[in-house]
Tab-separated table of C-alpha atoms in Angstrom:
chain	number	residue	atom	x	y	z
A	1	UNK	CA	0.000	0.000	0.000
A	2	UNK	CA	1.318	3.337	-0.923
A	3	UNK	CA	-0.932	6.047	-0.409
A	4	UNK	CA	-1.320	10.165	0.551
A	5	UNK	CA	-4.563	9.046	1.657
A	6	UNK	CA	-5.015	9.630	5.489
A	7	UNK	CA	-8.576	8.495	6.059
A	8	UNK	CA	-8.290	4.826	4.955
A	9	UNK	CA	-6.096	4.026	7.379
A	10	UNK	CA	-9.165	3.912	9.685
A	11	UNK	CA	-10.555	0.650	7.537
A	12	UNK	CA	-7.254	-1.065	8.364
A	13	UNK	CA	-7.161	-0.026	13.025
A	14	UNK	CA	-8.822	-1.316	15.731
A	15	UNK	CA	-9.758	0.716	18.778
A	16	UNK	CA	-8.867	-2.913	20.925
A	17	UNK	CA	-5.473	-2.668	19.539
A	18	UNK	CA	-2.090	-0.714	20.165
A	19	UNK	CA	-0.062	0.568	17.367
A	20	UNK	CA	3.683	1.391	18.031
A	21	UNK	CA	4.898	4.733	15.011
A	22	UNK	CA	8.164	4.174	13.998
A	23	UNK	CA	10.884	4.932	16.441
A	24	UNK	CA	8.001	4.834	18.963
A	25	UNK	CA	10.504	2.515	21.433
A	26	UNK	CA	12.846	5.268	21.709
A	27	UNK	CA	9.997	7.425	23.242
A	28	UNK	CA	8.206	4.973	25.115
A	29	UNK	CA	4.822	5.889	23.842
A	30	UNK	CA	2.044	3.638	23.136
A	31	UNK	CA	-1.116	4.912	20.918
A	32	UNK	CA	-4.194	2.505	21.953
A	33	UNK	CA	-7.030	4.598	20.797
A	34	UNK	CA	-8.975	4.614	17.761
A	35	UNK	CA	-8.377	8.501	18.083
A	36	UNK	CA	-4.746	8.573	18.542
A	37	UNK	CA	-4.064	5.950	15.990
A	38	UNK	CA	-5.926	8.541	13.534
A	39	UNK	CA	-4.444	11.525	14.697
A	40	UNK	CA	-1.122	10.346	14.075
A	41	UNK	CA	-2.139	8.976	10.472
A	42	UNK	CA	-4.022	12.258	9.645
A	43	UNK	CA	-0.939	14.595	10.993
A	44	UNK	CA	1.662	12.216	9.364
A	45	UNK	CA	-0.777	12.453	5.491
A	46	UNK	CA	-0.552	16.216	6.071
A	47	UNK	CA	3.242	16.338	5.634
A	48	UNK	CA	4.423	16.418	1.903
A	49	UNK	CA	7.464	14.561	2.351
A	50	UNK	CA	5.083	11.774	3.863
A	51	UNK	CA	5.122	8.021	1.937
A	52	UNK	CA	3.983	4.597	2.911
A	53	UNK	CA	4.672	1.538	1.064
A	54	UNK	CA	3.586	-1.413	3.082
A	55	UNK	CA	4.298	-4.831	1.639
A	56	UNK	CA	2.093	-7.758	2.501
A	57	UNK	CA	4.803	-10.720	3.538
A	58	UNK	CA	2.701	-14.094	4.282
A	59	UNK	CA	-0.897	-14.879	5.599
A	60	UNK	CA	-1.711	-18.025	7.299
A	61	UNK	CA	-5.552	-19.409	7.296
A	62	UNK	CA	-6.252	-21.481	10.434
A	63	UNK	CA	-7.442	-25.007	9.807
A	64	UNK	CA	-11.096	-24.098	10.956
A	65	UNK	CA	-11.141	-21.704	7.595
A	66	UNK	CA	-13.144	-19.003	10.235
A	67	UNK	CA	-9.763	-17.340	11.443
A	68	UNK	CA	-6.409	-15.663	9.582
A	69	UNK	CA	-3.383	-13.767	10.308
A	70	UNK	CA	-1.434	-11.470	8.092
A	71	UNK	CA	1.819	-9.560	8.673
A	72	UNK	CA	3.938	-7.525	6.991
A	73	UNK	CA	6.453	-4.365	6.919
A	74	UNK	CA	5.955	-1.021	5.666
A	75	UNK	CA	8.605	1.457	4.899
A	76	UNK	CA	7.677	5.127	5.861
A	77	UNK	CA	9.423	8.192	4.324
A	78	UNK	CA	8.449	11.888	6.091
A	79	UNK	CA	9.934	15.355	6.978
A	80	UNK	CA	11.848	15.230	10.584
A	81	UNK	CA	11.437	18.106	12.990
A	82	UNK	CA	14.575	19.166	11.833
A	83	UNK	CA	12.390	19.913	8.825
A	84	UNK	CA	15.155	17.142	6.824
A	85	UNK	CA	13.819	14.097	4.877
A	86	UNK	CA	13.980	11.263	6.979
A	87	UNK	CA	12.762	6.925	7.040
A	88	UNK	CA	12.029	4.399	8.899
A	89	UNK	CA	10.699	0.987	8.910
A	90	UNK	CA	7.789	-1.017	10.816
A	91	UNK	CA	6.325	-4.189	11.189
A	92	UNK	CA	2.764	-5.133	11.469
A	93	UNK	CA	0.598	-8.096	12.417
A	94	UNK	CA	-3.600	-8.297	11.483
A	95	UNK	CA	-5.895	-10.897	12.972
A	96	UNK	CA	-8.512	-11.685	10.702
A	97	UNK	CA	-12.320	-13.491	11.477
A	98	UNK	CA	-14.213	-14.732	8.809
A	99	UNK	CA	-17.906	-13.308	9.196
A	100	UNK	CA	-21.554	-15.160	8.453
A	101	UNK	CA	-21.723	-13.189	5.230
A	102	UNK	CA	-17.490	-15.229	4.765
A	103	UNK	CA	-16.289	-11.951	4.256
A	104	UNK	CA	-13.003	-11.274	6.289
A	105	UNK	CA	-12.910	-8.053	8.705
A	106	UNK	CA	-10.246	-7.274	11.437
A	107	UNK	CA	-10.574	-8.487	14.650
């Protein structure tokens, strides 16, 4: 995925989750809202110098068929406070459930 497109991000996050920005270890901050997770997507879209280019790596479909997991690692490019082009790198992990209608949504 490689998009400028802030407000899909909110198909792909959970308010149940956590979601660790890049370099986010080194600051020892955790978003776990649905509104944080956004916020940080919709201030990160509104920089010019922001990419994305995630890159789906394997999925594995549990033996029931009714459960998956994906994961993956996305490359981020944006403008530092430094105001200097900067990247980084993060992984990600998706739990999937297979609904009545057999469509898959995130868990």
């Amino acid at each position: 995925m490689a998009t400028q497109n802030g407000h899909l991000t909110d198909r792909f996050q959970k308010g149940h989750g956590c979601f660790l920005a890049d370099n986010m270890f080194a600051i020892a901050r955790v978003m776990a809202t649905t509104d944080e997770i956004l916020d940080y997507y919709r201030n990160s879209f509104a920089d010019p110098g922001f990419s994305l280019n995630c890159q789906q790596q394997e999925v594995h479909i549990a033996d029931s068929g009714e459960m998956a997991w994906s994961r993956g690692i996305c490359k981020v490019t944006f403008t530092n406070s430094g105001g200097q082009k900067d990247s980084g790198q993060s992984r990600w992990l998706k739990v999937w459930v297979k609904g009545q209608d057999d469509s898959w949504r995130l868990h």
